[in-house]
Amino acid sequence: MSPRRAPPPSASEMTPVPPPDAAVARFRDDLARVTAAAFDGATTPAQVRIALAVSGGADSMAMLALAAAAHPGRVVAATFDHRLRAGSSDEAAMVARAGAALAVPHRTLAPIDAIAGSSIQMRARVARYAALVDWAAAEGAAVLLTAHHGDDQAETLLMRLNRGAGLSGLAAIRPWRFDGGVAVLRPLLGWRRAQLREVAQAAQMPFVDDPSNDDPRHDRTRMRALLAAAPALDPVRLAASAAWLAEAEAVLARLAERLWKERWRGPDRPFAVAQEERELRRRLVRRAIIAVRESAAIVLPAFDDSTNVEPLLDALEAGRGAVQGGVKVSPAPAGWRFSVAPPRRSV
């Protein structure tokens, strides 16, 4: 199935039309707000470039038009061609032509190795962000903007709720995060999908509709259909709830970081966190296991900061030791001790 294109004009025929002034002002304010949050109140210098990840969909093409109008001369754009379906190179070329019409330099990126295997969407995401962040850094951009919006946020929150996610997962799409020295910003989380489509159309920007967005095999597609069929569920309010959850997550993350710095003294030394709330213990136990694994170069079994550690916490609360991720955790009066687990005896 080929992508569905928006009505004329085509990319080759387009003449840039500035987006509505109100939309440009709103975008400028939203970008300034998320930038200040990411950089502790600071703003990026006026000469620093602003990098955009532009896929060719209506959302990202609207962002391209808004950014070019709000910060002329500072914007660069890139499209990551996953090379997973026919026509993707044509879409990247469409974005390049639109960028040229707006005086925005554009580059098409592609994976070094073919994206294949299980969890292909996850692999595609990892490859995409790695390439985009490297490109942004090479361009001298302090920030990389993506076009995630309020509907995306609401859909993500519902998907995470349906999977029984914890607080970190329910924070959903974060307004900003750092990847290396580049801040990945989402200034459009307060915008609706329909609003961005209107901006793209008003600016006479070409765009494509990805047919995978209608594929019922994807969780996101099903959540999108649920929202469409339940008008009582307001995506803006759901997105606002995700923002509140993200604030709570940030508070807990800072507290866990403080406890870590105060009390972690290295492997096989008492880690006095048994009296903390379970959520803090959960975070600190994971971090301790990861620290021991890194120091001992343990790679198997798999373990990361989202691994389920509930049985381990239950055992420690009951005064029993346990092994997880190749790390032995033992309770003691002065605190829990973490050490490399001895190899299993063969039968």
Short mmCIF file of C-alpha atoms in Angstrom, two decimals:
data_model
loop_
_atom_site.label_atom_id
_atom_site.label_comp_id
_atom_site.label_asym_id
_atom_site.label_seq_id
_atom_site.Cartn_x
_atom_site.Cartn_y
_atom_site.Cartn_z
CA MET A 1 0.00 0.00 0.00
CA SER A 2 1.45 3.37 -0.98
CA PRO A 3 1.19 6.49 1.20
CA ARG A 4 -1.82 8.73 0.72
CA ARG A 5 -0.80 12.20 -0.33
CA ALA A 6 -2.44 15.45 0.61
CA PRO A 7 -4.23 17.49 -2.06
CA PRO A 8 -2.20 19.80 -4.36
CA PRO A 9 0.02 21.69 -4.54
CA SER A 10 2.77 19.15 -5.07
CA ALA A 11 6.16 19.65 -3.50
CA SER A 12 7.69 20.68 -6.81
CA GLU A 13 5.03 23.35 -7.36
CA MET A 14 4.72 24.75 -3.87
CA THR A 15 5.29 28.38 -3.10
CA PRO A 16 5.97 29.01 0.60
CA VAL A 17 3.05 30.57 2.45
CA PRO A 18 3.71 31.67 6.04
CA PRO A 19 1.60 29.83 8.63
CA PRO A 20 -0.95 31.91 10.54
CA ASP A 21 0.71 34.46 12.82
CA ALA A 22 -1.08 33.11 15.89
CA ALA A 23 0.22 29.60 15.22
CA VAL A 24 3.77 30.86 14.73
CA ALA A 25 3.62 32.86 17.98
CA ARG A 26 2.25 29.85 19.84
CA PHE A 27 5.00 27.61 18.47
CA ARG A 28 7.68 30.15 19.37
CA ASP A 29 6.37 30.34 22.96
CA ASP A 30 6.05 26.56 23.29
CA LEU A 31 9.58 26.01 22.02
CA ALA A 32 10.95 28.66 24.39
CA ARG A 33 9.13 27.01 27.30
CA VAL A 34 10.39 23.49 26.68
CA THR A 35 13.89 24.79 25.95
CA ALA A 36 13.95 26.63 29.27
CA ALA A 37 12.79 23.48 31.07
CA ALA A 38 15.51 21.39 29.44
CA PHE A 39 18.28 23.91 30.09
CA ASP A 40 17.27 24.98 33.62
CA GLY A 41 15.84 28.32 32.57
CA ALA A 42 18.45 29.17 29.96
CA THR A 43 17.73 29.82 26.32
CA THR A 44 19.81 28.67 23.39
CA PRO A 45 21.97 31.42 21.84
CA ALA A 46 20.40 33.10 18.84
CA GLN A 47 23.10 31.79 16.50
CA VAL A 48 22.72 28.13 17.49
CA ARG A 49 20.97 25.97 14.93
CA ILE A 50 17.64 24.26 15.57
CA ALA A 51 17.46 20.75 14.11
CA LEU A 52 14.17 19.19 13.06
CA ALA A 53 13.27 15.54 12.52
CA VAL A 54 10.82 15.67 9.61
CA SER A 55 9.20 12.46 8.38
CA GLY A 56 6.93 13.97 5.75
CA GLY A 57 3.69 13.50 7.67
CA ALA A 58 1.35 16.42 8.30
CA ASP A 59 2.58 16.87 11.89
CA SER A 60 6.26 17.21 11.05
CA MET A 61 5.62 19.27 7.92
CA ALA A 62 3.61 21.70 10.02
CA MET A 63 6.51 21.86 12.46
CA LEU A 64 8.86 22.59 9.57
CA ALA A 65 6.71 25.49 8.40
CA LEU A 66 6.29 26.85 11.95
CA ALA A 67 9.98 26.61 12.83
CA ALA A 68 11.08 28.23 9.58
CA ALA A 69 8.72 31.14 10.22
CA ALA A 70 9.51 31.48 13.92
CA HIS A 71 13.31 31.21 13.59
CA PRO A 72 14.35 32.02 10.02
CA GLY A 73 17.93 31.20 9.16
CA ARG A 74 18.44 28.95 12.20
CA VAL A 75 16.61 25.81 11.12
CA VAL A 76 18.02 22.63 9.56
CA ALA A 77 16.01 19.49 8.87
CA ALA A 78 16.61 15.80 8.29
CA THR A 79 14.50 12.84 7.23
CA PHE A 80 15.44 9.32 8.26
CA ASP A 81 14.62 6.89 5.46
CA HIS A 82 14.16 3.53 7.19
CA ARG A 83 14.04 1.81 3.77
CA LEU A 84 11.30 -0.47 5.06
CA ARG A 85 8.68 0.23 2.40
CA ALA A 86 8.41 1.38 -1.17
CA GLY A 87 8.15 5.10 -1.69
CA SER A 88 10.07 6.14 1.43
CA SER A 89 12.84 7.73 -0.65
CA ASP A 90 10.22 9.76 -2.54
CA GLU A 91 8.89 11.08 0.76
CA ALA A 92 12.38 12.14 1.85
CA ALA A 93 12.82 13.91 -1.48
CA MET A 94 9.48 15.67 -0.96
CA VAL A 95 10.68 16.99 2.40
CA ALA A 96 13.96 18.13 0.84
CA ARG A 97 12.09 20.12 -1.84
CA ALA A 98 9.80 21.67 0.76
CA GLY A 99 12.82 22.59 2.87
CA ALA A 100 14.51 24.21 -0.12
CA ALA A 101 11.40 26.30 -0.77
CA LEU A 102 11.60 27.52 2.85
CA ALA A 103 15.39 28.07 2.73
CA VAL A 104 15.86 25.24 5.24
CA PRO A 105 18.86 22.96 4.55
CA HIS A 106 17.82 19.30 4.47
CA ARG A 107 19.58 15.96 4.64
CA THR A 108 18.27 12.45 4.10
CA LEU A 109 19.67 9.86 6.53
CA ALA A 110 19.54 6.08 6.22
CA PRO A 111 20.48 3.09 8.38
CA ILE A 112 24.00 1.73 8.05
CA ASP A 113 22.66 -1.82 8.15
CA ALA A 114 19.24 -3.01 7.03
CA ILE A 115 16.63 -2.90 9.80
CA ALA A 116 15.33 -6.44 10.23
CA GLY A 117 14.49 -9.10 12.80
CA SER A 118 12.10 -9.16 15.72
CA SER A 119 10.78 -5.95 17.33
CA ILE A 120 11.36 -4.14 14.07
CA GLN A 121 9.62 -0.95 15.23
CA MET A 122 11.92 -0.75 18.24
CA ARG A 123 14.97 -1.38 16.06
CA ALA A 124 13.81 1.30 13.64
CA ARG A 125 13.36 3.80 16.47
CA VAL A 126 16.85 3.13 17.86
CA ALA A 127 18.44 3.49 14.43
CA ARG A 128 16.45 6.65 13.69
CA TYR A 129 17.34 8.50 16.89
CA ALA A 130 20.99 7.47 16.74
CA ALA A 131 21.32 8.85 13.23
CA LEU A 132 19.33 12.03 13.92
CA VAL A 133 21.23 12.88 17.11
CA ASP A 134 24.60 12.35 15.40
CA TRP A 135 23.47 14.51 12.49
CA ALA A 136 22.20 17.29 14.78
CA ALA A 137 25.46 17.33 16.72
CA ALA A 138 27.47 17.50 13.49
CA GLU A 139 25.31 20.44 12.39
CA GLY A 140 26.13 22.29 15.61
CA ALA A 141 22.52 22.15 16.79
CA ALA A 142 21.92 22.22 20.53
CA VAL A 143 18.38 20.89 20.13
CA LEU A 144 16.58 18.32 18.00
CA LEU A 145 12.82 18.82 17.63
CA THR A 146 10.34 16.03 16.98
CA ALA A 147 6.67 16.54 16.09
CA HIS A 148 5.03 14.42 18.80
CA HIS A 149 1.70 16.05 19.73
CA GLY A 150 -1.12 15.77 22.24
CA ASP A 151 -2.91 12.94 20.43
CA ASP A 152 0.33 10.95 20.38
CA GLN A 153 0.67 11.58 24.10
CA ALA A 154 -2.89 10.44 24.87
CA GLU A 155 -2.47 7.29 22.78
CA THR A 156 0.82 6.49 24.48
CA LEU A 157 -0.69 6.96 27.93
CA LEU A 158 -3.56 4.58 27.12
CA MET A 159 -1.16 1.99 25.72
CA ARG A 160 0.99 2.16 28.85
CA LEU A 161 -2.06 1.93 31.12
CA ASN A 162 -3.22 -1.12 29.21
CA ARG A 163 0.18 -2.75 29.81
CA GLY A 164 0.16 -2.04 33.53
CA ALA A 165 3.08 0.38 33.38
CA GLY A 166 4.50 2.07 36.45
CA LEU A 167 4.95 5.78 37.01
CA SER A 168 7.93 6.11 34.69
CA GLY A 169 5.99 4.49 31.84
CA LEU A 170 2.85 6.51 32.51
CA ALA A 171 4.83 9.73 32.17
CA ALA A 172 4.65 8.69 28.49
CA ILE A 173 6.36 11.00 25.97
CA ARG A 174 8.67 13.37 27.83
CA PRO A 175 8.75 17.01 26.72
CA TRP A 176 12.53 16.84 26.64
CA ARG A 177 15.46 14.53 27.21
CA PHE A 178 19.16 14.62 26.51
CA ASP A 179 20.83 12.21 24.12
CA GLY A 180 24.53 12.82 24.36
CA GLY A 181 25.03 16.56 24.07
CA VAL A 182 21.80 17.15 22.15
CA ALA A 183 18.47 18.01 23.79
CA VAL A 184 15.58 16.19 22.11
CA LEU A 185 12.57 18.52 22.48
CA ARG A 186 8.85 17.94 21.88
CA PRO A 187 7.35 21.46 21.71
CA LEU A 188 4.04 20.28 20.17
CA LEU A 189 2.71 18.12 23.02
CA GLY A 190 0.01 20.73 23.68
CA TRP A 191 -1.19 20.68 20.06
CA ARG A 192 -3.83 18.41 18.53
CA ARG A 193 -3.21 16.36 15.40
CA ALA A 194 -6.04 18.20 13.60
CA GLN A 195 -4.55 21.60 14.46
CA LEU A 196 -1.20 20.67 12.95
CA ARG A 197 -2.87 19.34 9.83
CA GLU A 198 -4.65 22.68 9.47
CA VAL A 199 -1.33 24.50 9.82
CA ALA A 200 0.27 22.32 7.12
CA GLN A 201 -2.64 22.93 4.78
CA ALA A 202 -2.71 26.68 5.47
CA ALA A 203 1.02 26.89 4.71
CA GLN A 204 0.46 24.85 1.52
CA MET A 205 2.92 22.21 2.70
CA PRO A 206 2.86 18.82 0.96
CA PHE A 207 2.59 15.80 3.24
CA VAL A 208 1.86 12.08 3.20
CA ASP A 209 -0.33 9.89 5.39
CA ASP A 210 1.49 6.73 6.45
CA PRO A 211 -0.81 3.72 5.81
CA SER A 212 0.62 1.94 8.87
CA ASN A 213 -1.32 4.46 10.96
CA ASP A 214 -4.49 2.59 9.97
CA ASP A 215 -3.09 -0.91 10.56
CA PRO A 216 -5.14 -2.54 13.37
CA ARG A 217 -2.23 -4.81 14.23
CA HIS A 218 -0.54 -1.89 15.99
CA ASP A 219 -1.48 -0.96 19.57
CA ARG A 220 -1.38 2.72 18.71
CA THR A 221 -3.89 2.30 15.91
CA ARG A 222 -6.31 0.57 18.27
CA MET A 223 -5.94 3.31 20.88
CA ARG A 224 -6.51 5.94 18.20
CA ALA A 225 -9.73 4.19 17.21
CA LEU A 226 -10.76 4.01 20.87
CA LEU A 227 -10.30 7.75 21.30
CA ALA A 228 -12.24 8.45 18.10
CA ALA A 229 -15.12 6.26 19.30
CA ALA A 230 -15.19 7.73 22.82
CA PRO A 231 -15.51 11.52 22.61
CA ALA A 232 -15.76 11.66 26.41
CA LEU A 233 -12.04 10.81 26.46
CA ASP A 234 -10.35 14.14 25.82
CA PRO A 235 -6.81 13.69 24.41
CA VAL A 236 -5.79 17.14 25.71
CA ARG A 237 -6.77 16.23 29.26
CA LEU A 238 -5.12 12.83 28.97
CA ALA A 239 -1.95 14.52 27.75
CA ALA A 240 -2.15 16.94 30.69
CA SER A 241 -2.36 13.99 33.08
CA ALA A 242 0.75 12.50 31.48
CA ALA A 243 2.51 15.82 32.09
CA TRP A 244 1.58 15.74 35.79
CA LEU A 245 2.81 12.16 36.02
CA ALA A 246 6.06 13.22 34.37
CA GLU A 247 6.51 15.88 37.06
CA ALA A 248 5.97 13.30 39.80
CA GLU A 249 8.41 10.97 38.06
CA ALA A 250 11.02 13.74 37.97
CA VAL A 251 10.64 14.35 41.72
CA LEU A 252 11.12 10.66 42.52
CA ALA A 253 14.05 10.43 40.14
CA ARG A 254 15.79 13.33 41.89
CA LEU A 255 15.16 11.78 45.32
CA ALA A 256 16.48 8.40 44.16
CA GLU A 257 19.56 10.13 42.73
CA ARG A 258 20.22 11.86 46.05
CA LEU A 259 19.88 8.61 48.02
CA TRP A 260 22.18 6.87 45.57
CA LYS A 261 24.91 9.47 45.99
CA GLU A 262 24.55 9.47 49.76
CA ARG A 263 24.42 5.73 50.39
CA TRP A 264 25.90 3.66 47.59
CA ARG A 265 29.49 2.72 48.45
CA GLY A 266 30.11 0.07 45.85
CA PRO A 267 29.60 -3.67 45.46
CA ASP A 268 29.60 -5.82 48.60
CA ARG A 269 29.23 -2.78 50.85
CA PRO A 270 26.01 -2.23 52.85
CA PHE A 271 23.40 -0.23 50.93
CA ALA A 272 21.05 1.19 53.56
CA VAL A 273 17.77 1.66 51.71
CA ALA A 274 15.56 -1.00 53.32
CA GLN A 275 13.49 1.61 55.17
CA GLU A 276 12.71 3.71 52.11
CA GLU A 277 9.39 3.55 50.27
CA ARG A 278 9.04 0.61 47.91
CA GLU A 279 9.16 2.75 44.76
CA LEU A 280 12.51 4.17 45.85
CA ARG A 281 13.79 0.70 46.75
CA ARG A 282 12.67 -0.52 43.35
CA ARG A 283 14.69 2.15 41.56
CA LEU A 284 17.75 1.84 43.77
CA VAL A 285 17.89 -1.95 43.62
CA ARG A 286 17.80 -1.84 39.83
CA ARG A 287 20.56 0.75 39.78
CA ALA A 288 22.72 -1.25 42.19
CA ILE A 289 22.34 -4.41 40.12
CA ILE A 290 23.26 -2.49 36.97
CA ALA A 291 26.32 -1.01 38.73
CA VAL A 292 27.56 -4.45 39.81
CA ARG A 293 26.91 -5.91 36.36
CA GLU A 294 28.87 -3.09 34.72
CA SER A 295 31.82 -3.47 37.11
CA ALA A 296 31.93 -7.22 36.51
CA ALA A 297 31.15 -7.02 32.76
CA ILE A 298 28.04 -9.18 33.16
CA VAL A 299 25.90 -9.14 30.01
CA LEU A 300 23.71 -12.22 30.52
CA PRO A 301 21.03 -12.68 31.64
CA ALA A 302 19.53 -9.47 30.27
CA PHE A 303 18.73 -6.75 32.80
CA ASP A 304 17.91 -3.05 32.51
CA ASP A 305 16.22 -0.24 34.44
CA SER A 306 12.75 -1.54 33.56
CA THR A 307 13.26 -5.17 34.58
CA ASN A 308 10.70 -6.55 37.06
CA VAL A 309 12.33 -6.77 40.51
CA GLU A 310 9.19 -7.38 42.59
CA PRO A 311 10.07 -10.99 43.61
CA LEU A 312 13.52 -9.76 44.67
CA LEU A 313 12.03 -6.98 46.78
CA ASP A 314 9.58 -9.43 48.35
CA ALA A 315 12.44 -11.76 49.28
CA LEU A 316 14.49 -8.95 50.82
CA GLU A 317 11.51 -7.72 52.83
CA ALA A 318 11.13 -11.26 54.18
CA GLY A 319 14.79 -11.32 55.20
CA ARG A 320 15.92 -13.65 52.41
CA GLY A 321 18.62 -13.17 49.84
CA ALA A 322 18.06 -13.71 46.13
CA VAL A 323 19.83 -13.60 42.79
CA GLN A 324 18.77 -11.51 39.82
CA GLY A 325 20.59 -10.46 36.70
CA GLY A 326 23.69 -12.40 37.77
CA VAL A 327 23.89 -10.41 41.01
CA LYS A 328 23.42 -11.81 44.51
CA VAL A 329 21.57 -9.51 46.92
CA SER A 330 21.75 -10.33 50.63
CA PRO A 331 19.98 -8.57 53.53
CA ALA A 332 22.07 -7.51 56.53
CA PRO A 333 21.45 -5.22 59.53
CA ALA A 334 23.59 -2.43 58.08
CA GLY A 335 22.02 -2.64 54.63
CA TRP A 336 21.64 -4.84 51.57
CA ARG A 337 24.79 -6.21 49.99
CA PHE A 338 25.22 -6.69 46.25
CA SER A 339 27.85 -9.02 44.79
CA VAL A 340 28.48 -11.12 41.72
CA ALA A 341 26.47 -14.34 42.02
CA PRO A 342 28.53 -17.54 42.07
CA PRO A 343 28.20 -19.71 38.98
CA ARG A 344 25.48 -22.31 39.07
CA ARG A 345 26.59 -25.84 39.73
CA SER A 346 26.08 -28.19 36.83
CA VAL A 347 23.95 -31.25 37.53
#
